[in-house]
Amino acid sequence: MTVTRKRWIIVGIIAACIAIGLIIWAAINQKSVIKTAVTPQPSPSSSPSPTASASPQPTSVTPPTPTASPIAICKASILQVGLKPDNAGAGHFYYDLSFTNTGSSACSLFGQPTVTLADAAGNQLGTPAEKTASEGAVTVVLAPNDIAHSEIDYPNPAYFQAGACTVPATSLHTIPPGNNAILTVKSNQQACPGWSVEPVKAGASE
């Protein structure tokens, strides 16, 4: 075998080894690529979406209903007092005691006035009129120039023994409900036991 032929054989063997090495390397590299391609990647965990909290709703507040200011009591200084006879019967005389609001604003009266009789010197005669029960009494509101009245019941002196009733008066003194000042009006009546006065009512007597 010649030297040249040996060289070619050696070259061929080397080339074959190189080729085999390349084939093996390519196969290994291909497996790595395939493995890399099919390796499943962990999917991102789907975290629950935060629940939107309900916005607090403003509380509806109902404003308090304004209360009306109470009507002031009618002061004696703005009341004009009057007295006139009403019906009579069954041993009694009835008189209506009236109160007129001469002020510039509304005022109110409730209950019975205090009523006494007096002589010419202003001295009280007998006892004050009895105040009847207040059941059914109402607050009477008087606008300017409005009138309220209270009925006075005088028992007839003819039905009493001598000395049981007072001498005839010259005036009647009254303290309007809720007051302490005295108003005076002319009167010639006599105070007998059991005379009385009722709570005030709206309007003038009929």
PDB file of C-alpha atoms in Angstrom:
ATOM      1  CA  MET A   1       0.000   0.000   0.000  1.00  0.00           C
ATOM      2  CA  THR A   2       1.395   3.255  -1.020  1.00  0.00           C
ATOM      3  CA  VAL A   3       1.843   6.219   1.286  1.00  0.00           C
ATOM      4  CA  THR A   4      -0.659   8.298  -0.612  1.00  0.00           C
ATOM      5  CA  ARG A   5      -3.356   5.715  -0.200  1.00  0.00           C
ATOM      6  CA  LYS A   6      -2.755   5.503   3.548  1.00  0.00           C
ATOM      7  CA  ARG A   7      -3.114   9.213   3.829  1.00  0.00           C
ATOM      8  CA  TRP A   8      -6.470   9.132   2.071  1.00  0.00           C
ATOM      9  CA  ILE A   9      -7.651   6.354   4.315  1.00  0.00           C
ATOM     10  CA  ILE A  10      -6.691   8.342   7.406  1.00  0.00           C
ATOM     11  CA  VAL A  11      -8.358  11.464   6.038  1.00  0.00           C
ATOM     12  CA  GLY A  12     -11.507   9.474   5.329  1.00  0.00           C
ATOM     13  CA  ILE A  13     -11.566   8.058   8.850  1.00  0.00           C
ATOM     14  CA  ILE A  14     -11.149  11.531  10.324  1.00  0.00           C
ATOM     15  CA  ALA A  15     -13.865  12.919   8.090  1.00  0.00           C
ATOM     16  CA  ALA A  16     -16.165  10.069   9.056  1.00  0.00           C
ATOM     17  CA  CYS A  17     -15.502  10.713  12.745  1.00  0.00           C
ATOM     18  CA  ILE A  18     -16.222  14.399  12.272  1.00  0.00           C
ATOM     19  CA  ALA A  19     -19.435  13.608  10.423  1.00  0.00           C
ATOM     20  CA  ILE A  20     -20.559  11.184  13.112  1.00  0.00           C
ATOM     21  CA  GLY A  21     -19.721  13.775  15.795  1.00  0.00           C
ATOM     22  CA  LEU A  22     -21.722  16.408  13.960  1.00  0.00           C
ATOM     23  CA  ILE A  23     -24.689  14.045  13.656  1.00  0.00           C
ATOM     24  CA  ILE A  24     -24.557  13.197  17.368  1.00  0.00           C
ATOM     25  CA  TRP A  25     -24.268  16.897  18.326  1.00  0.00           C
ATOM     26  CA  ALA A  26     -27.170  17.835  16.087  1.00  0.00           C
ATOM     27  CA  ALA A  27     -29.330  15.083  17.597  1.00  0.00           C
ATOM     28  CA  ILE A  28     -28.547  16.178  21.155  1.00  0.00           C
ATOM     29  CA  ASN A  29     -29.189  19.808  20.309  1.00  0.00           C
ATOM     30  CA  GLN A  30     -32.527  18.937  18.648  1.00  0.00           C
ATOM     31  CA  LYS A  31     -33.722  17.056  21.783  1.00  0.00           C
ATOM     32  CA  SER A  32     -32.834  20.017  23.936  1.00  0.00           C
ATOM     33  CA  VAL A  33     -34.792  22.331  21.648  1.00  0.00           C
ATOM     34  CA  ILE A  34     -37.821  20.001  21.616  1.00  0.00           C
ATOM     35  CA  LYS A  35     -37.718  19.619  25.399  1.00  0.00           C
ATOM     36  CA  THR A  36     -37.506  23.341  25.823  1.00  0.00           C
ATOM     37  CA  ALA A  37     -40.420  23.875  23.450  1.00  0.00           C
ATOM     38  CA  VAL A  38     -42.805  21.447  25.141  1.00  0.00           C
ATOM     39  CA  THR A  39     -41.966  22.202  28.737  1.00  0.00           C
ATOM     40  CA  PRO A  40     -45.211  23.639  30.127  1.00  0.00           C
ATOM     41  CA  GLN A  41     -44.819  26.955  31.733  1.00  0.00           C
ATOM     42  CA  PRO A  42     -46.745  27.554  34.932  1.00  0.00           C
ATOM     43  CA  SER A  43     -49.741  29.703  34.142  1.00  0.00           C
ATOM     44  CA  PRO A  44     -50.083  32.793  36.254  1.00  0.00           C
ATOM     45  CA  SER A  45     -52.444  32.131  39.091  1.00  0.00           C
ATOM     46  CA  SER A  46     -55.637  34.014  38.592  1.00  0.00           C
ATOM     47  CA  SER A  47     -56.090  35.924  41.793  1.00  0.00           C
ATOM     48  CA  PRO A  48     -59.699  36.785  42.545  1.00  0.00           C
ATOM     49  CA  SER A  49     -60.640  40.256  41.520  1.00  0.00           C
ATOM     50  CA  PRO A  50     -61.133  42.415  44.555  1.00  0.00           C
ATOM     51  CA  THR A  51     -64.800  42.914  45.237  1.00  0.00           C
ATOM     52  CA  ALA A  52     -65.697  46.525  44.959  1.00  0.00           C
ATOM     53  CA  SER A  53     -66.963  47.636  48.315  1.00  0.00           C
ATOM     54  CA  ALA A  54     -70.229  49.507  48.193  1.00  0.00           C
ATOM     55  CA  SER A  55     -69.766  53.181  48.737  1.00  0.00           C
ATOM     56  CA  PRO A  56     -71.541  54.300  51.905  1.00  0.00           C
ATOM     57  CA  GLN A  57     -74.744  56.067  51.018  1.00  0.00           C
ATOM     58  CA  PRO A  58     -75.447  59.333  52.799  1.00  0.00           C
ATOM     59  CA  THR A  59     -78.095  58.950  55.465  1.00  0.00           C
ATOM     60  CA  SER A  60     -81.150  61.012  54.763  1.00  0.00           C
ATOM     61  CA  VAL A  61     -81.938  63.161  57.774  1.00  0.00           C
ATOM     62  CA  THR A  62     -85.411  64.618  58.018  1.00  0.00           C
ATOM     63  CA  PRO A  63     -85.198  68.115  59.437  1.00  0.00           C
ATOM     64  CA  PRO A  64     -87.338  68.639  62.515  1.00  0.00           C
ATOM     65  CA  THR A  65     -90.643  70.283  61.935  1.00  0.00           C
ATOM     66  CA  PRO A  66     -90.494  73.748  63.389  1.00  0.00           C
ATOM     67  CA  THR A  67     -92.907  74.138  66.245  1.00  0.00           C
ATOM     68  CA  ALA A  68     -95.089  77.175  66.443  1.00  0.00           C
ATOM     69  CA  SER A  69     -94.314  79.561  69.255  1.00  0.00           C
ATOM     70  CA  PRO A  70     -96.974  79.487  71.966  1.00  0.00           C
ATOM     71  CA  ILE A  71     -99.413  82.373  71.945  1.00  0.00           C
ATOM     72  CA  ALA A  72     -98.723  84.756  74.810  1.00  0.00           C
ATOM     73  CA  ILE A  73    -101.311  85.202  77.555  1.00  0.00           C
ATOM     74  CA  CYS A  74    -103.467  88.289  77.152  1.00  0.00           C
ATOM     75  CA  LYS A  75    -102.227  90.852  79.647  1.00  0.00           C
ATOM     76  CA  ALA A  76    -104.782  92.863  81.588  1.00  0.00           C
ATOM     77  CA  SER A  77    -103.219  96.043  80.217  1.00  0.00           C
ATOM     78  CA  ILE A  78    -104.456  95.274  76.681  1.00  0.00           C
ATOM     79  CA  LEU A  79    -107.876  93.873  77.641  1.00  0.00           C
ATOM     80  CA  GLN A  80    -111.015  95.969  77.681  1.00  0.00           C
ATOM     81  CA  VAL A  81    -113.635  94.550  80.031  1.00  0.00           C
ATOM     82  CA  GLY A  82    -117.417  94.780  79.612  1.00  0.00           C
ATOM     83  CA  LEU A  83    -120.488  93.472  81.428  1.00  0.00           C
ATOM     84  CA  LYS A  84    -124.023  92.997  80.113  1.00  0.00           C
ATOM     85  CA  PRO A  85    -127.072  91.040  81.274  1.00  0.00           C
ATOM     86  CA  ASP A  86    -127.935  87.750  79.624  1.00  0.00           C
ATOM     87  CA  ASN A  87    -130.947  85.510  80.136  1.00  0.00           C
ATOM     88  CA  ALA A  88    -132.549  85.050  83.534  1.00  0.00           C
ATOM     89  CA  GLY A  89    -134.583  82.218  84.916  1.00  0.00           C
ATOM     90  CA  ALA A  90    -135.177  79.678  87.666  1.00  0.00           C
ATOM     91  CA  GLY A  91    -134.064  82.068  90.397  1.00  0.00           C
ATOM     92  CA  HIS A  92    -130.856  83.168  88.662  1.00  0.00           C
ATOM     93  CA  PHE A  93    -129.552  86.201  86.816  1.00  0.00           C
ATOM     94  CA  TYR A  94    -126.878  85.672  84.170  1.00  0.00           C
ATOM     95  CA  TYR A  95    -124.358  88.265  83.044  1.00  0.00           C
ATOM     96  CA  ASP A  96    -121.674  88.018  80.390  1.00  0.00           C
ATOM     97  CA  LEU A  97    -118.256  89.368  81.300  1.00  0.00           C
ATOM     98  CA  SER A  98    -116.386  90.181  78.078  1.00  0.00           C
ATOM     99  CA  PHE A  99    -112.686  90.699  77.310  1.00  0.00           C
ATOM    100  CA  THR A 100    -111.622  92.508  74.120  1.00  0.00           C
ATOM    101  CA  ASN A 101    -108.036  92.362  72.845  1.00  0.00           C
ATOM    102  CA  THR A 102    -107.012  95.978  72.187  1.00  0.00           C
ATOM    103  CA  GLY A 103    -103.404  95.025  71.469  1.00  0.00           C
ATOM    104  CA  SER A 104    -101.624  94.749  68.105  1.00  0.00           C
ATOM    105  CA  SER A 105    -100.940  91.009  68.232  1.00  0.00           C
ATOM    106  CA  ALA A 106    -102.777  87.816  69.101  1.00  0.00           C
ATOM    107  CA  CYS A 107    -102.928  86.600  72.692  1.00  0.00           C
ATOM    108  CA  SER A 108    -104.722  83.839  74.588  1.00  0.00           C
ATOM    109  CA  LEU A 109    -106.921  83.202  77.609  1.00  0.00           C
ATOM    110  CA  PHE A 110    -107.640  79.933  79.390  1.00  0.00           C
ATOM    111  CA  GLY A 111    -109.818  79.123  82.372  1.00  0.00           C
ATOM    112  CA  GLN A 112    -111.942  81.275  84.657  1.00  0.00           C
ATOM    113  CA  PRO A 113    -111.351  84.872  85.641  1.00  0.00           C
ATOM    114  CA  THR A 114    -111.409  85.883  89.294  1.00  0.00           C
ATOM    115  CA  VAL A 115    -114.538  87.940  89.993  1.00  0.00           C
ATOM    116  CA  THR A 116    -115.525  89.994  93.076  1.00  0.00           C
ATOM    117  CA  LEU A 117    -118.009  92.772  93.838  1.00  0.00           C
ATOM    118  CA  ALA A 118    -116.994  96.044  95.480  1.00  0.00           C
ATOM    119  CA  ASP A 119    -118.664  99.032  97.097  1.00  0.00           C
ATOM    120  CA  ALA A 120    -118.161 102.676  96.247  1.00  0.00           C
ATOM    121  CA  ALA A 121    -114.960 102.789  98.307  1.00  0.00           C
ATOM    122  CA  GLY A 122    -113.534  99.842  96.398  1.00  0.00           C
ATOM    123  CA  ASN A 123    -113.908  97.434  99.305  1.00  0.00           C
ATOM    124  CA  GLN A 124    -114.703  93.831  98.455  1.00  0.00           C
ATOM    125  CA  LEU A 125    -118.235  92.660  99.164  1.00  0.00           C
ATOM    126  CA  GLY A 126    -118.664  89.069 100.220  1.00  0.00           C
ATOM    127  CA  THR A 127    -116.603  86.274  98.730  1.00  0.00           C
ATOM    128  CA  PRO A 128    -115.306  85.896  95.163  1.00  0.00           C
ATOM    129  CA  ALA A 129    -117.470  84.050  92.662  1.00  0.00           C
ATOM    130  CA  GLU A 130    -116.941  80.306  92.700  1.00  0.00           C
ATOM    131  CA  LYS A 131    -115.030  79.030  89.697  1.00  0.00           C
ATOM    132  CA  THR A 132    -116.912  76.223  88.006  1.00  0.00           C
ATOM    133  CA  ALA A 133    -115.171  73.013  86.967  1.00  0.00           C
ATOM    134  CA  SER A 134    -112.633  73.457  84.186  1.00  0.00           C
ATOM    135  CA  GLU A 135    -113.741  70.389  82.246  1.00  0.00           C
ATOM    136  CA  GLY A 136    -114.287  71.468  78.672  1.00  0.00           C
ATOM    137  CA  ALA A 137    -112.246  74.635  79.084  1.00  0.00           C
ATOM    138  CA  VAL A 138    -110.249  75.523  75.990  1.00  0.00           C
ATOM    139  CA  THR A 139    -107.557  78.028  75.152  1.00  0.00           C
ATOM    140  CA  VAL A 140    -109.162  81.002  73.442  1.00  0.00           C
ATOM    141  CA  VAL A 141    -106.889  82.846  71.007  1.00  0.00           C
ATOM    142  CA  LEU A 142    -107.803  86.488  70.515  1.00  0.00           C
ATOM    143  CA  ALA A 143    -106.598  88.313  67.430  1.00  0.00           C
ATOM    144  CA  PRO A 144    -106.565  92.107  67.713  1.00  0.00           C
ATOM    145  CA  ASN A 145    -110.133  93.337  68.438  1.00  0.00           C
ATOM    146  CA  ASP A 146    -111.417  89.793  69.062  1.00  0.00           C
ATOM    147  CA  ILE A 147    -113.660  89.135  72.061  1.00  0.00           C
ATOM    148  CA  ALA A 148    -113.942  86.346  74.626  1.00  0.00           C
ATOM    149  CA  HIS A 149    -116.578  86.115  77.315  1.00  0.00           C
ATOM    150  CA  SER A 150    -117.290  84.332  80.585  1.00  0.00           C
ATOM    151  CA  GLU A 151    -120.749  83.820  82.058  1.00  0.00           C
ATOM    152  CA  ILE A 152    -121.484  84.887  85.641  1.00  0.00           C
ATOM    153  CA  ASP A 153    -124.355  83.243  87.506  1.00  0.00           C
ATOM    154  CA  TYR A 154    -125.997  85.429  90.198  1.00  0.00           C
ATOM    155  CA  PRO A 155    -128.561  83.655  92.418  1.00  0.00           C
ATOM    156  CA  ASN A 156    -131.628  85.853  92.959  1.00  0.00           C
ATOM    157  CA  PRO A 157    -131.363  87.560  96.398  1.00  0.00           C
ATOM    158  CA  ALA A 158    -135.136  87.230  96.782  1.00  0.00           C
ATOM    159  CA  TYR A 159    -134.657  83.528  97.419  1.00  0.00           C
ATOM    160  CA  PHE A 160    -132.353  84.098 100.413  1.00  0.00           C
ATOM    161  CA  GLN A 161    -132.934  85.203 103.969  1.00  0.00           C
ATOM    162  CA  ALA A 162    -132.045  88.745 104.955  1.00  0.00           C
ATOM    163  CA  GLY A 163    -128.335  89.230 105.394  1.00  0.00           C
ATOM    164  CA  ALA A 164    -127.381  86.175 103.337  1.00  0.00           C
ATOM    165  CA  CYS A 165    -126.420  88.310 100.342  1.00  0.00           C
ATOM    166  CA  THR A 166    -124.289  91.417 100.151  1.00  0.00           C
ATOM    167  CA  VAL A 167    -125.608  94.914  99.707  1.00  0.00           C
ATOM    168  CA  PRO A 168    -125.804  96.050  96.077  1.00  0.00           C
ATOM    169  CA  ALA A 169    -122.373  96.695  94.634  1.00  0.00           C
ATOM    170  CA  THR A 170    -121.183  99.678  92.637  1.00  0.00           C
ATOM    171  CA  SER A 171    -118.512  97.845  90.650  1.00  0.00           C
ATOM    172  CA  LEU A 172    -117.246  94.435  89.651  1.00  0.00           C
ATOM    173  CA  HIS A 173    -113.556  93.649  89.906  1.00  0.00           C
ATOM    174  CA  THR A 174    -112.060  90.932  87.721  1.00  0.00           C
ATOM    175  CA  ILE A 175    -108.620  89.452  87.238  1.00  0.00           C
ATOM    176  CA  PRO A 176    -108.350  87.880  83.750  1.00  0.00           C
ATOM    177  CA  PRO A 177    -107.016  84.299  83.601  1.00  0.00           C
ATOM    178  CA  GLY A 178    -103.236  84.184  83.909  1.00  0.00           C
ATOM    179  CA  ASN A 179    -103.006  87.723  85.308  1.00  0.00           C
ATOM    180  CA  ASN A 180    -102.760  89.437  88.678  1.00  0.00           C
ATOM    181  CA  ALA A 181    -103.932  92.929  87.692  1.00  0.00           C
ATOM    182  CA  ILE A 182    -107.513  93.996  88.409  1.00  0.00           C
ATOM    183  CA  LEU A 183    -109.926  95.380  85.822  1.00  0.00           C
ATOM    184  CA  THR A 184    -113.059  97.220  86.934  1.00  0.00           C
ATOM    185  CA  VAL A 185    -116.520  97.591  85.404  1.00  0.00           C
ATOM    186  CA  LYS A 186    -119.749  99.064  86.824  1.00  0.00           C
ATOM    187  CA  SER A 187    -122.182  96.640  88.449  1.00  0.00           C
ATOM    188  CA  ASN A 188    -125.078  96.912  90.932  1.00  0.00           C
ATOM    189  CA  GLN A 189    -125.505  93.213  91.590  1.00  0.00           C
ATOM    190  CA  GLN A 190    -125.476  91.462  94.946  1.00  0.00           C
ATOM    191  CA  ALA A 191    -123.243  88.514  95.785  1.00  0.00           C
ATOM    192  CA  CYS A 192    -125.272  85.658  97.210  1.00  0.00           C
ATOM    193  CA  PRO A 193    -124.030  82.212  98.255  1.00  0.00           C
ATOM    194  CA  GLY A 194    -123.339  80.040  95.247  1.00  0.00           C
ATOM    195  CA  TRP A 195    -122.666  82.760  92.698  1.00  0.00           C
ATOM    196  CA  SER A 196    -120.180  81.483  90.130  1.00  0.00           C
ATOM    197  CA  VAL A 197    -118.207  82.189  86.975  1.00  0.00           C
ATOM    198  CA  GLU A 198    -117.490  79.870  84.023  1.00  0.00           C
ATOM    199  CA  PRO A 199    -114.329  79.465  81.882  1.00  0.00           C
ATOM    200  CA  VAL A 200    -113.863  81.937  79.046  1.00  0.00           C
ATOM    201  CA  LYS A 201    -115.305  81.120  75.637  1.00  0.00           C
ATOM    202  CA  ALA A 202    -114.507  82.519  72.218  1.00  0.00           C
ATOM    203  CA  GLY A 203    -116.627  85.344  70.849  1.00  0.00           C
ATOM    204  CA  ALA A 204    -119.181  87.672  72.337  1.00  0.00           C
ATOM    205  CA  SER A 205    -122.292  86.264  73.969  1.00  0.00           C
ATOM    206  CA  GLU A 206    -125.338  85.908  71.732  1.00  0.00           C
TER     207      GLU A 206
END
